[in-house]
Amino acid sequence: MTEKSPTYYERFSLTQRIEHVVMLSSFTTLAVTGLPQKYALNSVSQFIIRLLGGIDGTRNIHHVAAIVLILVSIYHILMLGYDLYVKRVRMSMLPTVQDGKNALQAFLYNLGFAKHRPQSGRFGFEEKAEYWALIWGTVVMAITGFFMWNPIATTQILPGQVIPAAKAAHGAEAVLAVLAILVWHFYGVHVKFFNKAMWTGKLSEEEMLHEHPLELADIKAGSAQLTVDPAQLKKRRRIYYPVAGVLAVILLLGVYAFATMETTAIVTVPLKNGGGAIYSPQTATPLPTHFPTHTPRPTDTATLTPAGATPEATVTLTPLTYAGFAGPLFQQKCAMCHGTTATAGLNLLTYASAMKGAKDGVVIVPGNPNGSKLVQIQSAGGHPGQLSSDELAQIIAWITSGALEK
Amino acid sequence: MRMIRPGHGRRFLWIMFLILGPSLIALAISMSVARPAVAAANPQPVREGPSSDVCLACHNQQAFQTQLQSGETMSIHIDRTTFDASVHNQHGVSCVGCHTDISNVPHAPGTAKNLREVAIQYSATCQKCHSEAADKAMHSVHQKVLDGGNTDAAVCSDCHDPHAQKPIAQMTKADFANTCARCHNTVFQIYKTSVHGAALIGAGNTDVASCVDCHGVHDIQDPTSAAFRNAIPQLCAKCHTNAAIMDKYGISTDVLNTYVADFHGTTVTLFESSTPDQPTNKPVCTDCHGVHDIVKVDDPQQGIAIKKNLLVKCQQCHPGVNENFPDAWLSHYIPSPDKAPLVYYVNLFYQVMIPSVIGGMLIFVISDIIRRLIDRRRKGAVHQ
């Protein structure tokens, strides 16, 4: 068993590999922050959005990742210019008719209608398809993203409907891109054959033979590497650097404008009420209060007269009769309840009804104040419409004198 | 063996206790929790004490009134006919059912210094039977304002005169609005002229939103809060996605999903679901349609179906935008060849593009997988 160390061929330079990592990080970030916005009502989306600090946080991350992807695209354009103009490398990524034939042959081989798989050069049709899909996707996303990020500037020139159309395209293109990566890219470089070239930068001779046999043949034949005259290289660099520099400045200014051109809305709509004063009553106070008469409630100052108080104590000019004294007093003090309402059946408003008494018997016994229920209740005190001691003494005198009507 | 057995028995009892104990406690708790809820749903009328007739013998007097410490005169007259027809009387709730502080004659003077205090104090009484409504009211904006020292805030009796309250079933939507109007008259006057208010107050149409439909009844929340604002789309949607109501007036029930599908609506929906208390600067229904002053969208003066009126609304948040800008909003239309054709055809393009591209990729990938499996097996067969 002799262990022969295999020969390796460089496939991607370190800067290309870094470029790939930056691009894949920004792409993934964009997908993770973008798709939940497209499917915002989905509970998984809402979980992700919450995890990223709410919708505003999610959008900020999305915007930063978008700028990173645009910057890496600009870098790619500048490096491509260098490779093509200064180094004059072959445009090995350009799709050709042969790629179409190869794709067909590969499919026919899979179906059993072709004898061999097609042989790939530096880039197979699978890789070219993916590269150009990425270019298409990035252009669509950048343009539609610009429209959504700067709707006011966009509608200065284009009709308003472009904005929702851009949103529709941006979301659908995202779905297309993510699905293409999952189906095409993952199968092509992770499932079918775990291709580590993008990380190690190289492929073994056996892997080259398998994946890029035509390129390997070119390398072996010495026709892959173009030898450039150092003087000419220097001359081309002298032309390319200033051009690329100017282009870079213009593109970077464009990116700056992209990100800062406008704030689409005022910061916060002030919270407001539905208009007008909140408390504006129809009447001064909701409870009715206009009754301009005396207060009927007994006052605390009312003093009580014990039964048997002497009538001599008071002097009155009115005759001690119902009509002259008791009637008006009853009217004033008792009629609230013992009037037409006849609480407990007692109506003191007329002489006849007063003498008739309450439901359960007479209340005034002529000549016998102590036997009269009216005197008993009033003497006990605390009755609503309580008589003053003077008034009670006069009532007692009136009853004592026979409780006459006139 | 004999020595061990009783130990086994005790252990068994312990295990049973550990298993059954918590479940019994849980059962007891669930039953005790369930009970007050039932009681609250069926408040028992108070039938103890003297009948209302005894009180009304005096209080039915027209001019019955008393003076409070503040000098205000308080009518203590209760109209017998009104009280007899009231929901309380009909359910056997007598005067002393609520006026529990009154037990003898003459009545002890109350502690309330003025009319507002009387009303506020008596709210505690309502709670005894109406615990559910009272609990809600305790968390309302009225209660919060009251706790903050503003005694103008409504308490139970401001909306429900306890001596005259009719059964709620006998009240109309307009009655509710008129009740709110007693304190919120400015808002009511604006509402009365809106598409909702004019239909309700003017034409007696009960399909439209009245105060309580949006603000709720007892647990009324602060409508100027971020939480309330974020919930507005769902609030309007309660009626505006109901085809049974909207079809009568030819109003689209797609208003919510078209709003949610748009940038503004998506954002507000996300705020509502994740951070409901955080204010968002994206518009909700009322920012464009108005609040109490909502008019028909085709109203020639203010209707926002008219582009120049809508532009004014856009400019509230996007100052300086031109007349192209309002078209960025699809006016609740689902894109179609007539309405928003550009959006419609972009969607159509991708509806064809995505399945064909991804489908094509899948067909190739699957054919490739099968071919490789076959090749591997053949190779294995050759090796054998």
PDB file of N, CA, C and O in Angstrom, chain B residues 315-352:
ATOM      1  N   GLN B 315     -50.278  62.606   2.870  1.00  0.00           N
ATOM      2  CA  GLN B 315     -49.316  63.659   3.213  1.00  0.00           C
ATOM      3  C   GLN B 315     -49.233  63.913   4.713  1.00  0.00           C
ATOM      4  O   GLN B 315     -48.277  64.526   5.176  1.00  0.00           O
ATOM      5  N   GLN B 316     -50.223  63.423   5.468  1.00  0.00           N
ATOM      6  CA  GLN B 316     -50.133  63.553   6.932  1.00  0.00           C
ATOM      7  C   GLN B 316     -48.854  62.900   7.450  1.00  0.00           C
ATOM      8  O   GLN B 316     -48.224  63.401   8.371  1.00  0.00           O
ATOM      9  N   CYS B 317     -48.510  61.748   6.854  1.00  0.00           N
ATOM     10  CA  CYS B 317     -47.318  61.030   7.302  1.00  0.00           C
ATOM     11  C   CYS B 317     -46.169  61.139   6.312  1.00  0.00           C
ATOM     12  O   CYS B 317     -45.017  60.979   6.685  1.00  0.00           O
ATOM     13  N   HIS B 318     -46.491  61.327   5.045  1.00  0.00           N
ATOM     14  CA  HIS B 318     -45.464  61.411   4.011  1.00  0.00           C
ATOM     15  C   HIS B 318     -45.515  62.805   3.394  1.00  0.00           C
ATOM     16  O   HIS B 318     -46.037  62.974   2.286  1.00  0.00           O
ATOM     17  N   PRO B 319     -45.007  63.803   4.112  1.00  0.00           N
ATOM     18  CA  PRO B 319     -45.152  65.165   3.608  1.00  0.00           C
ATOM     19  C   PRO B 319     -44.450  65.329   2.259  1.00  0.00           C
ATOM     20  O   PRO B 319     -43.388  64.749   2.033  1.00  0.00           O
ATOM     21  N   GLY B 320     -45.072  66.064   1.391  1.00  0.00           N
ATOM     22  CA  GLY B 320     -44.430  66.402   0.125  1.00  0.00           C
ATOM     23  C   GLY B 320     -44.564  65.366  -0.968  1.00  0.00           C
ATOM     24  O   GLY B 320     -43.949  65.504  -2.022  1.00  0.00           O
ATOM     25  N   VAL B 321     -45.366  64.324  -0.754  1.00  0.00           N
ATOM     26  CA  VAL B 321     -45.503  63.343  -1.839  1.00  0.00           C
ATOM     27  C   VAL B 321     -46.423  63.909  -2.913  1.00  0.00           C
ATOM     28  O   VAL B 321     -47.282  64.742  -2.639  1.00  0.00           O
ATOM     29  N   ASN B 322     -46.224  63.457  -4.165  1.00  0.00           N
ATOM     30  CA  ASN B 322     -47.027  64.006  -5.259  1.00  0.00           C
ATOM     31  C   ASN B 322     -48.239  63.115  -5.550  1.00  0.00           C
ATOM     32  O   ASN B 322     -48.488  62.129  -4.859  1.00  0.00           O
ATOM     33  N   GLU B 323     -48.965  63.492  -6.596  1.00  0.00           N
ATOM     34  CA  GLU B 323     -50.241  62.802  -6.862  1.00  0.00           C
ATOM     35  C   GLU B 323     -50.080  61.369  -7.385  1.00  0.00           C
ATOM     36  O   GLU B 323     -51.055  60.640  -7.469  1.00  0.00           O
ATOM     37  N   ASN B 324     -48.830  60.967  -7.703  1.00  0.00           N
ATOM     38  CA  ASN B 324     -48.606  59.556  -8.063  1.00  0.00           C
ATOM     39  C   ASN B 324     -48.692  58.663  -6.832  1.00  0.00           C
ATOM     40  O   ASN B 324     -49.020  57.484  -6.919  1.00  0.00           O
ATOM     41  N   PHE B 325     -48.318  59.240  -5.710  1.00  0.00           N
ATOM     42  CA  PHE B 325     -48.080  58.454  -4.499  1.00  0.00           C
ATOM     43  C   PHE B 325     -49.296  57.664  -4.003  1.00  0.00           C
ATOM     44  O   PHE B 325     -49.157  56.494  -3.625  1.00  0.00           O
ATOM     45  N   PRO B 326     -50.501  58.261  -3.965  1.00  0.00           N
ATOM     46  CA  PRO B 326     -51.642  57.501  -3.422  1.00  0.00           C
ATOM     47  C   PRO B 326     -51.880  56.164  -4.121  1.00  0.00           C
ATOM     48  O   PRO B 326     -52.432  55.239  -3.524  1.00  0.00           O
ATOM     49  N   ASP B 327     -51.448  56.035  -5.385  1.00  0.00           N
ATOM     50  CA  ASP B 327     -51.648  54.778  -6.092  1.00  0.00           C
ATOM     51  C   ASP B 327     -50.756  53.658  -5.563  1.00  0.00           C
ATOM     52  O   ASP B 327     -50.939  52.485  -5.916  1.00  0.00           O
ATOM     53  N   ALA B 328     -49.789  54.018  -4.731  1.00  0.00           N
ATOM     54  CA  ALA B 328     -48.962  52.987  -4.107  1.00  0.00           C
ATOM     55  C   ALA B 328     -49.805  52.156  -3.138  1.00  0.00           C
ATOM     56  O   ALA B 328     -49.414  51.068  -2.737  1.00  0.00           O
ATOM     57  N   TRP B 329     -50.938  52.703  -2.772  1.00  0.00           N
ATOM     58  CA  TRP B 329     -51.904  51.991  -1.918  1.00  0.00           C
ATOM     59  C   TRP B 329     -53.040  51.530  -2.822  1.00  0.00           C
ATOM     60  O   TRP B 329     -53.568  52.308  -3.605  1.00  0.00           O
ATOM     61  N   LEU B 330     -53.399  50.257  -2.737  1.00  0.00           N
ATOM     62  CA  LEU B 330     -54.352  49.695  -3.701  1.00  0.00           C
ATOM     63  C   LEU B 330     -55.815  49.912  -3.310  1.00  0.00           C
ATOM     64  O   LEU B 330     -56.709  49.291  -3.884  1.00  0.00           O
ATOM     65  N   SER B 331     -56.052  50.788  -2.343  1.00  0.00           N
ATOM     66  CA  SER B 331     -57.424  51.154  -1.954  1.00  0.00           C
ATOM     67  C   SER B 331     -58.299  49.935  -1.656  1.00  0.00           C
ATOM     68  O   SER B 331     -59.470  49.885  -2.034  1.00  0.00           O
ATOM     69  N   HIS B 332     -57.721  48.977  -0.951  1.00  0.00           N
ATOM     70  CA  HIS B 332     -58.440  47.770  -0.518  1.00  0.00           C
ATOM     71  C   HIS B 332     -58.861  46.872  -1.673  1.00  0.00           C
ATOM     72  O   HIS B 332     -59.662  45.955  -1.469  1.00  0.00           O
ATOM     73  N   TYR B 333     -58.358  47.127  -2.890  1.00  0.00           N
ATOM     74  CA  TYR B 333     -58.703  46.248  -4.007  1.00  0.00           C
ATOM     75  C   TYR B 333     -57.721  45.081  -4.080  1.00  0.00           C
ATOM     76  O   TYR B 333     -56.524  45.245  -3.821  1.00  0.00           O
ATOM     77  N   ILE B 334     -58.222  43.917  -4.440  1.00  0.00           N
ATOM     78  CA  ILE B 334     -57.357  42.790  -4.737  1.00  0.00           C
ATOM     79  C   ILE B 334     -56.882  42.993  -6.173  1.00  0.00           C
ATOM     80  O   ILE B 334     -57.707  43.276  -7.049  1.00  0.00           O
ATOM     81  N   PRO B 335     -55.569  42.921  -6.431  1.00  0.00           N
ATOM     82  CA  PRO B 335     -55.080  43.206  -7.782  1.00  0.00           C
ATOM     83  C   PRO B 335     -55.799  42.362  -8.842  1.00  0.00           C
ATOM     84  O   PRO B 335     -55.986  41.159  -8.657  1.00  0.00           O
ATOM     85  N   SER B 336     -56.216  43.011  -9.907  1.00  0.00           N
ATOM     86  CA  SER B 336     -56.905  42.334 -11.012  1.00  0.00           C
ATOM     87  C   SER B 336     -56.523  43.086 -12.280  1.00  0.00           C
ATOM     88  O   SER B 336     -55.924  44.159 -12.199  1.00  0.00           O
ATOM     89  N   PRO B 337     -56.855  42.543 -13.456  1.00  0.00           N
ATOM     90  CA  PRO B 337     -56.504  43.263 -14.677  1.00  0.00           C
ATOM     91  C   PRO B 337     -57.110  44.675 -14.716  1.00  0.00           C
ATOM     92  O   PRO B 337     -56.586  45.570 -15.388  1.00  0.00           O
ATOM     93  N   ASP B 338     -58.228  44.896 -13.985  1.00  0.00           N
ATOM     94  CA  ASP B 338     -58.835  46.233 -13.953  1.00  0.00           C
ATOM     95  C   ASP B 338     -58.199  47.114 -12.892  1.00  0.00           C
ATOM     96  O   ASP B 338     -57.853  48.252 -13.131  1.00  0.00           O
ATOM     97  N   LYS B 339     -58.109  46.557 -11.684  1.00  0.00           N
ATOM     98  CA  LYS B 339     -57.559  47.315 -10.561  1.00  0.00           C
ATOM     99  C   LYS B 339     -56.124  46.839 -10.346  1.00  0.00           C
ATOM    100  O   LYS B 339     -55.913  45.658 -10.135  1.00  0.00           O
ATOM    101  N   ALA B 340     -55.192  47.743 -10.377  1.00  0.00           N
ATOM    102  CA  ALA B 340     -53.781  47.418 -10.169  1.00  0.00           C
ATOM    103  C   ALA B 340     -53.272  46.340 -11.130  1.00  0.00           C
ATOM    104  O   ALA B 340     -52.799  45.289 -10.694  1.00  0.00           O
ATOM    105  N   PRO B 341     -53.376  46.568 -12.455  1.00  0.00           N
ATOM    106  CA  PRO B 341     -52.936  45.544 -13.413  1.00  0.00           C
ATOM    107  C   PRO B 341     -51.459  45.188 -13.291  1.00  0.00           C
ATOM    108  O   PRO B 341     -51.094  44.023 -13.436  1.00  0.00           O
ATOM    109  N   LEU B 342     -50.615  46.184 -12.996  1.00  0.00           N
ATOM    110  CA  LEU B 342     -49.175  45.926 -12.898  1.00  0.00           C
ATOM    111  C   LEU B 342     -48.888  44.879 -11.820  1.00  0.00           C
ATOM    112  O   LEU B 342     -48.143  43.920 -12.033  1.00  0.00           O
ATOM    113  N   VAL B 343     -49.516  45.079 -10.674  1.00  0.00           N
ATOM    114  CA  VAL B 343     -49.333  44.142  -9.568  1.00  0.00           C
ATOM    115  C   VAL B 343     -49.886  42.769  -9.959  1.00  0.00           C
ATOM    116  O   VAL B 343     -49.267  41.731  -9.711  1.00  0.00           O
ATOM    117  N   TYR B 344     -51.032  42.787 -10.627  1.00  0.00           N
ATOM    118  CA  TYR B 344     -51.672  41.537 -11.043  1.00  0.00           C
ATOM    119  C   TYR B 344     -50.749  40.743 -11.965  1.00  0.00           C
ATOM    120  O   TYR B 344     -50.551  39.545 -11.778  1.00  0.00           O
ATOM    121  N   TYR B 345     -50.150  41.438 -12.956  1.00  0.00           N
ATOM    122  CA  TYR B 345     -49.332  40.709 -13.920  1.00  0.00           C
ATOM    123  C   TYR B 345     -47.978  40.294 -13.329  1.00  0.00           C
ATOM    124  O   TYR B 345     -47.436  39.266 -13.719  1.00  0.00           O
ATOM    125  N   VAL B 346     -47.455  41.073 -12.387  1.00  0.00           N
ATOM    126  CA  VAL B 346     -46.233  40.643 -11.691  1.00  0.00           C
ATOM    127  C   VAL B 346     -46.515  39.345 -10.938  1.00  0.00           C
ATOM    128  O   VAL B 346     -45.761  38.371 -11.013  1.00  0.00           O
ATOM    129  N   ASN B 347     -47.644  39.320 -10.233  1.00  0.00           N
ATOM    130  CA  ASN B 347     -48.018  38.110  -9.497  1.00  0.00           C
ATOM    131  C   ASN B 347     -48.190  36.929 -10.445  1.00  0.00           C
ATOM    132  O   ASN B 347     -47.729  35.819 -10.167  1.00  0.00           O
ATOM    133  N   LEU B 348     -48.859  37.197 -11.569  1.00  0.00           N
ATOM    134  CA  LEU B 348     -49.105  36.139 -12.552  1.00  0.00           C
ATOM    135  C   LEU B 348     -47.776  35.592 -13.091  1.00  0.00           C
ATOM    136  O   LEU B 348     -47.590  34.378 -13.210  1.00  0.00           O
ATOM    137  N   PHE B 349     -46.843  36.521 -13.402  1.00  0.00           N
ATOM    138  CA  PHE B 349     -45.530  36.129 -13.916  1.00  0.00           C
ATOM    139  C   PHE B 349     -44.854  35.141 -12.966  1.00  0.00           C
ATOM    140  O   PHE B 349     -44.382  34.083 -13.375  1.00  0.00           O
ATOM    141  N   TYR B 350     -44.863  35.492 -11.686  1.00  0.00           N
ATOM    142  CA  TYR B 350     -44.184  34.617 -10.724  1.00  0.00           C
ATOM    143  C   TYR B 350     -44.970  33.348 -10.449  1.00  0.00           C
ATOM    144  O   TYR B 350     -44.397  32.323 -10.098  1.00  0.00           O
ATOM    145  N   GLN B 351     -46.291  33.425 -10.617  1.00  0.00           N
ATOM    146  CA  GLN B 351     -47.091  32.211 -10.437  1.00  0.00           C
ATOM    147  C   GLN B 351     -46.728  31.172 -11.502  1.00  0.00           C
ATOM    148  O   GLN B 351     -46.889  29.974 -11.289  1.00  0.00           O
ATOM    149  N   VAL B 352     -46.289  31.646 -12.652  1.00  0.00           N
ATOM    150  CA  VAL B 352     -45.852  30.736 -13.713  1.00  0.00           C
ATOM    151  C   VAL B 352     -44.366  30.416 -13.541  1.00  0.00           C
ATOM    152  O   VAL B 352     -43.934  29.272 -13.627  1.00  0.00           O
TER     153      VAL B 352
END
